[in-house]
mmCIF file of C-alpha atoms in Angstrom:
data_model
loop_
_atom_site.group_PDB
_atom_site.id
_atom_site.type_symbol
_atom_site.label_atom_id
_atom_site.label_comp_id
_atom_site.label_asym_id
_atom_site.label_seq_id
_atom_site.Cartn_x
_atom_site.Cartn_y
_atom_site.Cartn_z
ATOM 1 C CA UNK A 170 -9.373 215.616 93.495
ATOM 2 C CA UNK A 171 -6.703 214.025 90.511
ATOM 3 C CA UNK A 172 -5.947 214.744 87.518
ATOM 4 C CA UNK A 173 -8.803 214.866 85.066
ATOM 5 C CA UNK A 174 -7.315 212.376 82.537
ATOM 6 C CA UNK A 175 -4.076 210.887 81.518
ATOM 7 C CA UNK A 176 -0.898 213.237 82.146
ATOM 8 C CA UNK A 177 -0.220 214.813 78.754
ATOM 9 C CA UNK A 178 3.577 214.375 78.015
ATOM 10 C CA UNK A 179 5.578 216.004 74.998
ATOM 11 C CA UNK A 180 9.138 214.729 73.990
ATOM 12 C CA UNK A 181 11.096 217.624 72.365
ATOM 13 C CA UNK A 182 13.742 216.226 70.370
ATOM 14 C CA UNK A 183 15.068 215.676 66.854
ATOM 15 C CA UNK A 184 16.732 212.713 67.886
ATOM 16 C CA UNK A 185 15.081 209.359 67.387
ATOM 17 C CA UNK A 186 16.876 207.096 69.600
ATOM 18 C CA UNK A 187 16.329 209.769 72.265
ATOM 19 C CA UNK A 188 12.361 209.503 71.726
ATOM 20 C CA UNK A 189 12.249 205.770 71.501
ATOM 21 C CA UNK A 190 14.141 205.779 75.036
ATOM 22 C CA UNK A 191 12.113 208.399 76.432
ATOM 23 C CA UNK A 192 9.159 206.519 75.373
ATOM 24 C CA UNK A 193 9.824 203.109 76.175
ATOM 25 C CA UNK A 194 10.439 204.541 79.988
ATOM 26 C CA UNK A 195 7.110 206.378 80.022
ATOM 27 C CA UNK A 196 5.419 203.264 78.811
ATOM 28 C CA UNK A 197 6.137 201.277 81.903
ATOM 29 C CA UNK A 198 4.664 204.705 83.878
ATOM 30 C CA UNK A 199 1.775 203.244 86.601
ATOM 31 C CA UNK A 200 -0.502 206.099 85.821
ATOM 32 C CA UNK A 201 -2.140 206.734 82.689
ATOM 33 C CA UNK A 202 -0.041 209.213 79.421
ATOM 34 C CA UNK A 203 -0.385 210.272 76.414
ATOM 35 C CA UNK A 204 2.808 210.711 75.073
ATOM 36 C CA UNK A 205 3.475 213.215 71.763
ATOM 37 C CA UNK A 206 6.744 214.577 70.155
ATOM 38 C CA UNK A 207 7.698 217.857 68.425
ATOM 39 C CA UNK A 208 9.800 220.773 68.984
ATOM 40 C CA UNK A 209 7.313 223.415 69.279
ATOM 41 C CA UNK A 210 3.893 224.176 70.882
ATOM 42 C CA UNK A 211 1.427 222.224 69.798
ATOM 43 C CA UNK A 212 -2.535 222.808 69.641
ATOM 44 C CA UNK A 213 -3.084 221.009 72.976
ATOM 45 C CA UNK A 214 -0.898 222.016 75.482
ATOM 46 C CA UNK A 215 1.037 219.281 77.289
ATOM 47 C CA UNK A 216 1.285 218.947 81.222
ATOM 48 C CA UNK A 217 5.007 218.251 80.990
ATOM 49 C CA UNK A 218 7.601 218.801 78.518
ATOM 50 C CA UNK A 219 10.749 216.450 78.307
ATOM 51 C CA UNK A 220 12.992 218.945 76.331
ATOM 52 C CA UNK A 221 16.364 217.635 74.820
ATOM 53 C CA UNK A 222 18.881 220.407 75.238
ATOM 54 C CA UNK A 223 20.464 219.210 71.981
ATOM 55 C CA UNK A 224 18.201 221.494 70.678
ATOM 56 C CA UNK A 225 20.154 224.361 71.980
ATOM 57 C CA UNK A 226 23.554 223.232 70.357
ATOM 58 C CA UNK A 227 23.567 226.169 67.930
ATOM 59 C CA UNK A 228 22.801 228.748 70.585
ATOM 60 C CA UNK A 229 19.087 228.700 69.818
ATOM 61 C CA UNK A 230 16.672 228.821 72.706
ATOM 62 C CA UNK A 231 13.556 229.910 70.907
ATOM 63 C CA UNK A 232 11.919 226.421 71.634
ATOM 64 C CA UNK A 233 12.949 226.446 75.258
ATOM 65 C CA UNK A 234 11.527 229.758 75.679
ATOM 66 C CA UNK A 235 8.302 229.129 73.937
ATOM 67 C CA UNK A 236 7.972 226.340 76.390
ATOM 68 C CA UNK A 237 8.959 228.216 79.419
ATOM 69 C CA UNK A 238 7.086 231.344 78.776
ATOM 70 C CA UNK A 239 4.139 230.651 76.245
ATOM 71 C CA UNK A 240 2.679 227.221 78.071
ATOM 72 C CA UNK A 241 1.757 226.236 81.807
ATOM 73 C CA UNK A 242 3.802 223.245 81.531
ATOM 74 C CA UNK A 243 6.291 221.771 83.443
ATOM 75 C CA UNK A 244 9.695 221.768 81.715
ATOM 76 C CA UNK A 245 12.371 219.056 82.486
ATOM 77 C CA UNK A 246 15.412 219.263 80.782
ATOM 78 C CA UNK A 247 17.185 216.409 79.291
ATOM 79 C CA UNK A 248 20.759 217.023 79.942
ATOM 80 C CA UNK A 249 23.537 216.184 77.908
ATOM 81 C CA UNK A 250 26.907 214.514 79.535
ATOM 82 C CA UNK A 251 29.184 215.368 76.767
ATOM 83 C CA UNK A 252 27.366 219.106 76.679
ATOM 84 C CA UNK A 253 27.071 219.936 80.483
ATOM 85 C CA UNK A 254 26.942 223.743 79.697
ATOM 86 C CA UNK A 255 23.419 223.153 77.731
ATOM 87 C CA UNK A 256 22.103 221.495 80.703
ATOM 88 C CA UNK A 257 23.173 224.513 82.571
ATOM 89 C CA UNK A 258 21.648 227.321 80.379
ATOM 90 C CA UNK A 259 18.288 225.315 80.702
ATOM 91 C CA UNK A 260 18.273 225.323 84.404
ATOM 92 C CA UNK A 261 19.478 229.601 84.094
ATOM 93 C CA UNK A 262 16.499 229.861 81.722
ATOM 94 C CA UNK A 263 13.962 228.565 84.034
ATOM 95 C CA UNK A 264 13.346 224.672 83.633
ATOM 96 C CA UNK A 265 11.578 223.295 86.472
ATOM 97 C CA UNK A 266 14.125 220.205 87.112
ATOM 98 C CA UNK A 267 16.640 218.331 84.822
ATOM 99 C CA UNK A 268 17.578 214.922 84.305
ATOM 100 C CA UNK A 269 20.675 213.099 82.794
ATOM 101 C CA UNK A 270 19.804 211.495 79.416
ATOM 102 C CA UNK A 271 21.469 208.241 80.883
ATOM 103 C CA UNK A 272 18.341 207.418 83.168
#
């Protein structure tokens, strides 16, 4: 039995260019998606969170920790080439997968 509806994808970022880029990639997907953008937990839990590690640049991991511990979503870190330590920190905290922003 398949997923009961569109895959709910949350883009967690504060950077509009990242949001637009990821949204453009997702719009080309061959599966139905519902895409939202926010940094914190939403009332309707997504299936997947694309978490921009730049949100942790000041050492704040609260948003990531909320997604990892207080939701059932699969969290995928969006790594930054110039800040590889943020991607490593996200993986150490428990993200399921990570991909490079250059995707």
